[in-house]
Short mmCIF file of C-alpha atoms in Angstrom, two decimals:
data_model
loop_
_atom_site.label_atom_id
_atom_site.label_comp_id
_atom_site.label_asym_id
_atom_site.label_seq_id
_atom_site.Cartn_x
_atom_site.Cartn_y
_atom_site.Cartn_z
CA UNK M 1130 -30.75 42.21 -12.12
CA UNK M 1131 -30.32 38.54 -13.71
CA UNK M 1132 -27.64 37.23 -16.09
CA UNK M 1133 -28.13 33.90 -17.19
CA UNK M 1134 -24.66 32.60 -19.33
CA UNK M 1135 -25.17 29.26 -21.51
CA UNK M 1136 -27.24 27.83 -19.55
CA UNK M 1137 -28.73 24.26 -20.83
CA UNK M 1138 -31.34 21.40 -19.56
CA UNK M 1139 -32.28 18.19 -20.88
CA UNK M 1140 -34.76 15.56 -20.02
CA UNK M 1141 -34.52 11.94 -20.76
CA UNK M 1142 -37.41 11.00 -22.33
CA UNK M 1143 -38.69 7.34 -23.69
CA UNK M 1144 -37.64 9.10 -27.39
CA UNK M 1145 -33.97 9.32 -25.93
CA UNK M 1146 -32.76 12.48 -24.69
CA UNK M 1147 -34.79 16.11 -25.15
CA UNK M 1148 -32.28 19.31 -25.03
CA UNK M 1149 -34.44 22.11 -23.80
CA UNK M 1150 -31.75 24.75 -23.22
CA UNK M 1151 -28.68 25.18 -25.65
CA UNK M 1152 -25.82 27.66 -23.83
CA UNK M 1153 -28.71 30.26 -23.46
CA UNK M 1154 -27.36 33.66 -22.62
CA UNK M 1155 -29.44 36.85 -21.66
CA UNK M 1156 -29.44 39.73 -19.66
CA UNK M 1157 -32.30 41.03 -17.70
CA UNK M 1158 -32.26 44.49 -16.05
CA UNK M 1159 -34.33 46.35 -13.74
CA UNK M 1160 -37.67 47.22 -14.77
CA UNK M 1161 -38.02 45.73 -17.90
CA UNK M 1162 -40.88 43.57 -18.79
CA UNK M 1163 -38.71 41.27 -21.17
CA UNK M 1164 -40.56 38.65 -23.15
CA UNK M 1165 -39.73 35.39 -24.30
CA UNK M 1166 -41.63 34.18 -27.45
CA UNK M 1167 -41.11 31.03 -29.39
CA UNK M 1168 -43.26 27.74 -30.35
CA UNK M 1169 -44.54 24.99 -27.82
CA UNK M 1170 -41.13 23.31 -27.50
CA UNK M 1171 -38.63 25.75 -28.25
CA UNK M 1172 -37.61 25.86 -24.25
CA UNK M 1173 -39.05 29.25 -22.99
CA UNK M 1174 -41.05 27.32 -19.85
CA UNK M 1175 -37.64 25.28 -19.03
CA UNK M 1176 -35.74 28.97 -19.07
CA UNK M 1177 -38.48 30.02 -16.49
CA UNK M 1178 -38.64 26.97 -14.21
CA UNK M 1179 -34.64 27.25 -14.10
CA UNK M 1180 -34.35 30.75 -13.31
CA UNK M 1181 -37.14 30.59 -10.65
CA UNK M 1182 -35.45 27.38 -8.76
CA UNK M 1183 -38.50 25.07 -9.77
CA UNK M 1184 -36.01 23.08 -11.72
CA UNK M 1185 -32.23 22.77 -11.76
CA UNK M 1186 -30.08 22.91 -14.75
CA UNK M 1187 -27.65 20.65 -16.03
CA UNK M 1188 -24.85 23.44 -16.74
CA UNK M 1189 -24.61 27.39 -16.63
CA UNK M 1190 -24.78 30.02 -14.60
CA UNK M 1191 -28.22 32.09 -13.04
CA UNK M 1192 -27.01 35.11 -11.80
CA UNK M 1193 -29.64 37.19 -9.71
CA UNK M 1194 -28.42 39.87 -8.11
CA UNK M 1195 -24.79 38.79 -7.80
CA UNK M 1196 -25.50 35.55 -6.62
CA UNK M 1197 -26.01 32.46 -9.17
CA UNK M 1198 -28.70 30.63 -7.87
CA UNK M 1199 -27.94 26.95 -9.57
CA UNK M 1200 -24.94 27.09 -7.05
CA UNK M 1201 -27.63 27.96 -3.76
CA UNK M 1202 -29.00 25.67 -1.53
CA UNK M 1203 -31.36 25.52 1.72
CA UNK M 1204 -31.83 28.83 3.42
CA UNK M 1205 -29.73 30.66 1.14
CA UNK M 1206 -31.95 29.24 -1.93
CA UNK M 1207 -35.43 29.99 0.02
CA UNK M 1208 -34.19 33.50 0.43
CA UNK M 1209 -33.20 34.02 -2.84
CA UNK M 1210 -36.69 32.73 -4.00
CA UNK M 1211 -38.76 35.19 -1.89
CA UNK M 1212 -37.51 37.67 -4.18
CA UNK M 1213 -39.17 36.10 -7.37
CA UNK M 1214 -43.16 35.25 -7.84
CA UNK M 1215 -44.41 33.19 -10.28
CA UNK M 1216 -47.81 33.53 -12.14
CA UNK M 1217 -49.25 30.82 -13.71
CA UNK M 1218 -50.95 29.99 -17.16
CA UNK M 1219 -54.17 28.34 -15.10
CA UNK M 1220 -54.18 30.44 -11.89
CA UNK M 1221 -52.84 27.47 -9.41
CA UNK M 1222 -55.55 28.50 -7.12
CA UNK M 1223 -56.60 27.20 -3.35
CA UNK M 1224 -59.84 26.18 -4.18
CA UNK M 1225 -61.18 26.40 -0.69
CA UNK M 1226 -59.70 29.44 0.18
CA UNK M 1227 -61.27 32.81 -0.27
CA UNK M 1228 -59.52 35.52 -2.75
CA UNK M 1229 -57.96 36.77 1.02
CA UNK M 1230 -56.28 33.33 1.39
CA UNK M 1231 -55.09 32.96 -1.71
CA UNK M 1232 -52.86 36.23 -1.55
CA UNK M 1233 -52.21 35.71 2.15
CA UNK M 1234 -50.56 32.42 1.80
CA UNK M 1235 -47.10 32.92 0.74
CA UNK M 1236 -47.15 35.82 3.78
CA UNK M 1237 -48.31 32.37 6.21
CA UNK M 1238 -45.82 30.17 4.91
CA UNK M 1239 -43.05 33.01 5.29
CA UNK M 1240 -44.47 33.61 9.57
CA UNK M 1241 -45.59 37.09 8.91
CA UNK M 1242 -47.49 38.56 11.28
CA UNK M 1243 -51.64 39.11 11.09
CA UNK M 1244 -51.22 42.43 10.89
CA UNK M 1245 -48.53 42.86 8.33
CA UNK M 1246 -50.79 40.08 6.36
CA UNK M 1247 -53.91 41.99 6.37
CA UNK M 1248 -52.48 45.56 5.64
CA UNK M 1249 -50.40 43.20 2.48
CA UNK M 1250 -53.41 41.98 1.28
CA UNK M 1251 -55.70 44.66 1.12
CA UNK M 1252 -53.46 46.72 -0.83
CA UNK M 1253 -52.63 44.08 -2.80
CA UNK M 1254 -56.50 43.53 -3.68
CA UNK M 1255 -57.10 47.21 -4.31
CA UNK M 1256 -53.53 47.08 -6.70
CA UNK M 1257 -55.61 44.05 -8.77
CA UNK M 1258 -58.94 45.87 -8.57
CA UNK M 1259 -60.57 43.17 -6.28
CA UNK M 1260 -61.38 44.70 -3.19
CA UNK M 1261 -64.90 43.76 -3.36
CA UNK M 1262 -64.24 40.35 -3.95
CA UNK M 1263 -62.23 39.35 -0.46
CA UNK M 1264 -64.42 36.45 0.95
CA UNK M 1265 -65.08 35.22 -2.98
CA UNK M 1266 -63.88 31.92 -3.27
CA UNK M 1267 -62.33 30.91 -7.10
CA UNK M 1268 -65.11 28.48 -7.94
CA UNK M 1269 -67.16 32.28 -8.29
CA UNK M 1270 -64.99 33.87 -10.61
CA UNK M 1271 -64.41 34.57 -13.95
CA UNK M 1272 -60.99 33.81 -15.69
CA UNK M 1273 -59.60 36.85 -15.79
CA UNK M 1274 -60.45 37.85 -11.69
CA UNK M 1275 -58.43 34.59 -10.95
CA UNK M 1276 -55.49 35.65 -13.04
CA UNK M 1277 -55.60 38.98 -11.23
CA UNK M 1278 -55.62 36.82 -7.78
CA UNK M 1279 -52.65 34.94 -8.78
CA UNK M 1280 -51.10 38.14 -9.62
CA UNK M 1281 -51.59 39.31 -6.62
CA UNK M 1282 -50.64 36.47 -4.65
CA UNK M 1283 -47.05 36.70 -6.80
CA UNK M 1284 -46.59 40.00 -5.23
CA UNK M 1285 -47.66 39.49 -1.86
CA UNK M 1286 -43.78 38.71 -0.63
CA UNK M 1287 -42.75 42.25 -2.19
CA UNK M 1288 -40.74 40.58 -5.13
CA UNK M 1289 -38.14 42.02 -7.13
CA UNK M 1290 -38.80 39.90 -9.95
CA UNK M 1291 -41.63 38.42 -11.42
CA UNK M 1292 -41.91 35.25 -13.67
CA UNK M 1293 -45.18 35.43 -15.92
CA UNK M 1294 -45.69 31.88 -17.85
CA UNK M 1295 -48.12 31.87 -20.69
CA UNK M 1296 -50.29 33.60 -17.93
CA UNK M 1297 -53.01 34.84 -20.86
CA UNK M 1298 -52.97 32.17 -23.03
CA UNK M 1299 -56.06 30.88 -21.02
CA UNK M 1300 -57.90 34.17 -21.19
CA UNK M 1301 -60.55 35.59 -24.06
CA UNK M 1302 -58.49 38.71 -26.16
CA UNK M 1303 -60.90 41.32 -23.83
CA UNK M 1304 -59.92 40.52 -20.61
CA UNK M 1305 -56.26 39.68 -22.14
CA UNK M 1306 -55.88 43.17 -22.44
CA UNK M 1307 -57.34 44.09 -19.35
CA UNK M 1308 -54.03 41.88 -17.34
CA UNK M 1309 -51.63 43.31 -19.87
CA UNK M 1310 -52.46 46.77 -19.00
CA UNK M 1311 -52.57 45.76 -15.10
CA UNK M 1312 -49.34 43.78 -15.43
CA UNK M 1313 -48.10 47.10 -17.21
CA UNK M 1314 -49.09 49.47 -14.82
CA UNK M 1315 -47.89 47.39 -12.14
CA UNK M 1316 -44.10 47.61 -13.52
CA UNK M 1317 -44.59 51.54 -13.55
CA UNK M 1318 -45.79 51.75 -10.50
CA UNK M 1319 -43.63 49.65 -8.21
CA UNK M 1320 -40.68 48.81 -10.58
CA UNK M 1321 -40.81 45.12 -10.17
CA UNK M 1322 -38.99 43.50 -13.57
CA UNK M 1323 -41.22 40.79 -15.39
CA UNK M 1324 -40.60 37.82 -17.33
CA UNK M 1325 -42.90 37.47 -20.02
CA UNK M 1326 -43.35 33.75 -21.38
CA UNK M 1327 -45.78 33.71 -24.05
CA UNK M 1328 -46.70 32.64 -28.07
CA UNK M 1329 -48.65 35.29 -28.74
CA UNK M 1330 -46.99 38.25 -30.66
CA UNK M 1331 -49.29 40.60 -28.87
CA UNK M 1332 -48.66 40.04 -25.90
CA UNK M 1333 -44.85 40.87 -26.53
CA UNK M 1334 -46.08 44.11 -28.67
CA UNK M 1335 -48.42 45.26 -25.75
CA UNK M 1336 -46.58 44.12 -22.75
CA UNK M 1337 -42.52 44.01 -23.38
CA UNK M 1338 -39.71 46.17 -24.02
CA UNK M 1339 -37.70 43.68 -24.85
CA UNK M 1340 -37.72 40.17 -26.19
CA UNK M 1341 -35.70 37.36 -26.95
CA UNK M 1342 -36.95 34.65 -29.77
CA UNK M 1343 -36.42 30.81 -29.02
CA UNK M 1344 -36.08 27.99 -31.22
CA UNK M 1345 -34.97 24.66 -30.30
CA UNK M 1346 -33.90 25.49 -26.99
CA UNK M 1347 -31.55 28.76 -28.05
CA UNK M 1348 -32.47 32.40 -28.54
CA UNK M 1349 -31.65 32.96 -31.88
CA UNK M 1350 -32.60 36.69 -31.94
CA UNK M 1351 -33.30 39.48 -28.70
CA UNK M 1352 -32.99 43.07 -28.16
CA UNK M 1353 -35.58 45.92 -27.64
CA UNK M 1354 -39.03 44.99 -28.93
CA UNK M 1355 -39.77 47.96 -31.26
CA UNK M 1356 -36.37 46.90 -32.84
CA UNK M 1357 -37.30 43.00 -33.32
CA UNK M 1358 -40.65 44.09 -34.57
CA UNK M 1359 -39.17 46.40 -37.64
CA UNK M 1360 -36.33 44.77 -38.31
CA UNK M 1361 -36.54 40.88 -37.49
CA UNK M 1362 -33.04 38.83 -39.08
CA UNK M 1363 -34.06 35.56 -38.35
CA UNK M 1364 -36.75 33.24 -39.82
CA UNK M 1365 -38.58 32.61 -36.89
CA UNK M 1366 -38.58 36.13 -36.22
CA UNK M 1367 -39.94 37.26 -39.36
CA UNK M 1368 -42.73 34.71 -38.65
CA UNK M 1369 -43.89 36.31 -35.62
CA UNK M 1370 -43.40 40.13 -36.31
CA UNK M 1371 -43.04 40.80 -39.86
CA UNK M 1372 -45.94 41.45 -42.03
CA UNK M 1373 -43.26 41.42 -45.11
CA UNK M 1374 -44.80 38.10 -46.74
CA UNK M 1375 -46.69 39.42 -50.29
CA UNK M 1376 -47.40 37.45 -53.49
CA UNK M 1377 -44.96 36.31 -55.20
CA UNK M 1378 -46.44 37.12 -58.76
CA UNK M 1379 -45.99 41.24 -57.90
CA UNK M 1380 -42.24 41.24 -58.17
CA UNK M 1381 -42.52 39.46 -61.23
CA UNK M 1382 -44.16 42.68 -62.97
CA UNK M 1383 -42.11 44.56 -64.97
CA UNK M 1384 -40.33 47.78 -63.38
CA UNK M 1385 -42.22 47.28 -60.42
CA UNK M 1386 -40.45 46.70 -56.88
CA UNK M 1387 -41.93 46.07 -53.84
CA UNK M 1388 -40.35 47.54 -50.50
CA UNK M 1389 -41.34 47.54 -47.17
CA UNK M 1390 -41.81 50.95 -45.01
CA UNK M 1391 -41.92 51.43 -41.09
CA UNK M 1392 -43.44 54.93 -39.28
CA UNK M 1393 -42.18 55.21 -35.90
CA UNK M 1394 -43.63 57.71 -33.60
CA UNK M 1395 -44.45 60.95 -34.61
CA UNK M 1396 -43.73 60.00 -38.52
CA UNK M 1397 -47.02 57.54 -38.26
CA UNK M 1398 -48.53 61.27 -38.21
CA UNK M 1399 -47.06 62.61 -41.51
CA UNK M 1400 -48.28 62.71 -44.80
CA UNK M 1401 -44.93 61.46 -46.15
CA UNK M 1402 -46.19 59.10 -48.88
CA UNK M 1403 -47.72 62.35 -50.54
CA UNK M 1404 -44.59 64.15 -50.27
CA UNK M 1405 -42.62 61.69 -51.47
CA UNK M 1406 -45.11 61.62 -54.69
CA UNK M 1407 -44.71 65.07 -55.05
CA UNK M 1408 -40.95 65.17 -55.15
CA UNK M 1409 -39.58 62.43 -57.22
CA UNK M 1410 -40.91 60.86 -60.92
CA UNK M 1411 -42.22 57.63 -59.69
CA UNK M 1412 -45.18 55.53 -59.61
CA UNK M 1413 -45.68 54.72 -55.94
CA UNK M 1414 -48.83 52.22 -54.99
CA UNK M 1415 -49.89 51.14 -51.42
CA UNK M 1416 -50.09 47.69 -51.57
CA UNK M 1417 -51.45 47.27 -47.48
CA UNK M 1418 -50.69 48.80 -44.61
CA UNK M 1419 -51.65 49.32 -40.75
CA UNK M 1420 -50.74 50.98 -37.58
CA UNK M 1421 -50.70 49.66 -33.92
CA UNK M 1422 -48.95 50.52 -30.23
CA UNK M 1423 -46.27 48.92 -29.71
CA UNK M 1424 -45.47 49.58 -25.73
CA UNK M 1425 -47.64 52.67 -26.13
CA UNK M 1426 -45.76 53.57 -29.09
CA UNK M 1427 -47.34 54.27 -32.94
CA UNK M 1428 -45.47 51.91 -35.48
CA UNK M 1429 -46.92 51.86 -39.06
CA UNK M 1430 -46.21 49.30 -41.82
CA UNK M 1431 -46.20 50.22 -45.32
CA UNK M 1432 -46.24 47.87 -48.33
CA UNK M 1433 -45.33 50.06 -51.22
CA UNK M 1434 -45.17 48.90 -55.08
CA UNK M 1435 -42.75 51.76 -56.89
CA UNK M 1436 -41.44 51.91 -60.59
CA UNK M 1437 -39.38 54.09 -61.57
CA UNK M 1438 -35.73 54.79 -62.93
CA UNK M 1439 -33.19 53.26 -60.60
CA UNK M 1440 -31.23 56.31 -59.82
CA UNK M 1441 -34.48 58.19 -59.01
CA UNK M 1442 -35.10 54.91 -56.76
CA UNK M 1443 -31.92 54.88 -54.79
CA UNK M 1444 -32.79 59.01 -54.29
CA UNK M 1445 -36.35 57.92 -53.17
CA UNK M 1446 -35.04 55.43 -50.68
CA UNK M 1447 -32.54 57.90 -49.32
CA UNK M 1448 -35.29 60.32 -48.96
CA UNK M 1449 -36.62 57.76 -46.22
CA UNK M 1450 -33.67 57.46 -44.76
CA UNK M 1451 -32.99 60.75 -44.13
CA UNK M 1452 -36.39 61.47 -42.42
CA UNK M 1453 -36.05 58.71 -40.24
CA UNK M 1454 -38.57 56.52 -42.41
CA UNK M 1455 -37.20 52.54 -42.56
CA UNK M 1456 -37.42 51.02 -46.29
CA UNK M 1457 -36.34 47.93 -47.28
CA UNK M 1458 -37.00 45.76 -50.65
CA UNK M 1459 -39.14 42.82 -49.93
CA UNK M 1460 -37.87 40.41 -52.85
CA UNK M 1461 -36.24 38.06 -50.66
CA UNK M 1462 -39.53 37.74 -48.14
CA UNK M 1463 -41.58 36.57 -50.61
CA UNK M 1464 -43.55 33.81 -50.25
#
């Protein structure tokens, strides 16, 4: 679907030069919702606006669907384009056009017919729940019925791909929800791939399968989402997924250790913790813990204080191993 290899942007700025993409490299395939997370400045909005033609890159290549778009121009560029829609943090409305204009008007600017424009539309508004809302103008609506316009409107031209850009930032955490679970349903139902910009580590954890962490302009971590979330490397990464950071006076206590456990799936239904009381000498305390879907699937966190010989804890950690139960000592997270 897209393959982007090191691509890189800067702006001159009156500070000297900015570098907003660093040789960024990632691969994008059909169907997933792939998320981009990262801090205000680390580059994910430049990554967008170059993959989606709105700006052009300094170096690199954008490969969608065989064909790199930084080396299109003209007709062969607009065509490539009609394939993408873009949805926007603060809607990008027509404010004096009705919630019909709105998604009709990248169908007028492309010369489709009335007919083909109405038929569009109208399932387009039923898609985004709106179909009693056609003559509304945006002025009338709440925040969240505008970002379902503008969704709509990004899928009026039948796109294969679809850039989201901080599109919920803007929104309260209700009606959040609400566009990640249309956004989702969307993706199942008609297949179109998403890019997911965003800061917010729920959205990626609600939304994505996959996601890529950015720091100063590079991804310094990616892959599927459930296994960023339970087993983030970098720093950055930690910051955003990892609820490993504890007080730093427990692992001072003697014979204590502090470990980390993750419950994926059906194991967030097990009373494991018990068992693993049961079978081994140990003194085993749950420090905090908590459960959440993560792409509709259950992933529970553990903190765990045990004591205990250290053969006995090598066995114990084993044990969790072998049912499929990540561990992992939390001495160097601490904070």
């Amino acid at each position: 679907m897209l393959q982007v290899r090191n691509l890189s942007k800067t702006y001159t700025t009156k500070e000297g030069t900015l570098h907003a993409l660093k040789n960024v490299s990632v691969d994008i395939n059909p169907g997933e919702i792939f998320g981009f997370i990262g801090l205000s400045g680390a580059g994910k909005t430049s990554l967008a606006r170059c993959v989606s033609a709105l700006e052009k890159a300094d170096s690199g290549e954008i490969i969608f669907q065989g064909a790199d778009i930084t080396k299109q121009k003209g007709a062969a560029l607009r065509t490539i384009r009609k394939k993408m829609g873009f949805v926007f943090q603060h809607f990008n409305l027509l404010m004096n056009a009705t919630v019909f204009e709105n998604i009709a008007f990248p169908l007028r600017i492309a010369r489709q017919s009335s007919a083909h424009i109405t038929q569009r539309v109208n399932e387009l508004m039923e898609l985004v729940g709106l179909t009693d809302k056609s003559a509304a103008y945006p002025a009338t609506l709440s925040g969240g019925q505008k970002q379902r316009v503008g969704i709509a409107r990004a899928l009026a031209s039948e796109p294969e791909l679809v850039i989201c850009d901080e599109a919920t930032s803007a929104l309260d955490p209700d009606t959040t929800r609400s566009i990640l679970s249309l956004i989702r349903q969307i993706g199942a139902k008609t297949g179109v791939t998403f890019i997911v910009i965003t800061h917010e580590m729920d959205v990626i954890k609600e939304l994505c399968t996959h996601v890529a962490v950015m720091e100063g302009g590079e991804i310094i971590e990616s892959g599927p989402v459930l296994d960023v979330l339970t087993a983030p490397k970098t720093p950055t990464a930690k910051r955003f997924f990892s609820k490993d950071y504890i007080d730093a006076t427990w692992i001072n206590l003697p014979k204590k250790r502090i470990f980390r456990a993750i419950f994926i799936g059906e194991a967030t239904r097990k009373a494991f913790i018990h068992d693993v009381i049961r079978k081994f000498d140990i003194e085993l305390s749950i420090l905090s813990g908590n459960i959440e879907s993560v792409g509709g699937t259950m992933v529970g966190s553990l903190i765990l204080e045990i004591s205990g010989k250290e053969n006995i804890l090598e066995e114990v950690q084993a044990y969790f191993h072998e049912n499929n139960v990540g561990i992992k000592e939390l001495s160097e997270h601490v904070t």
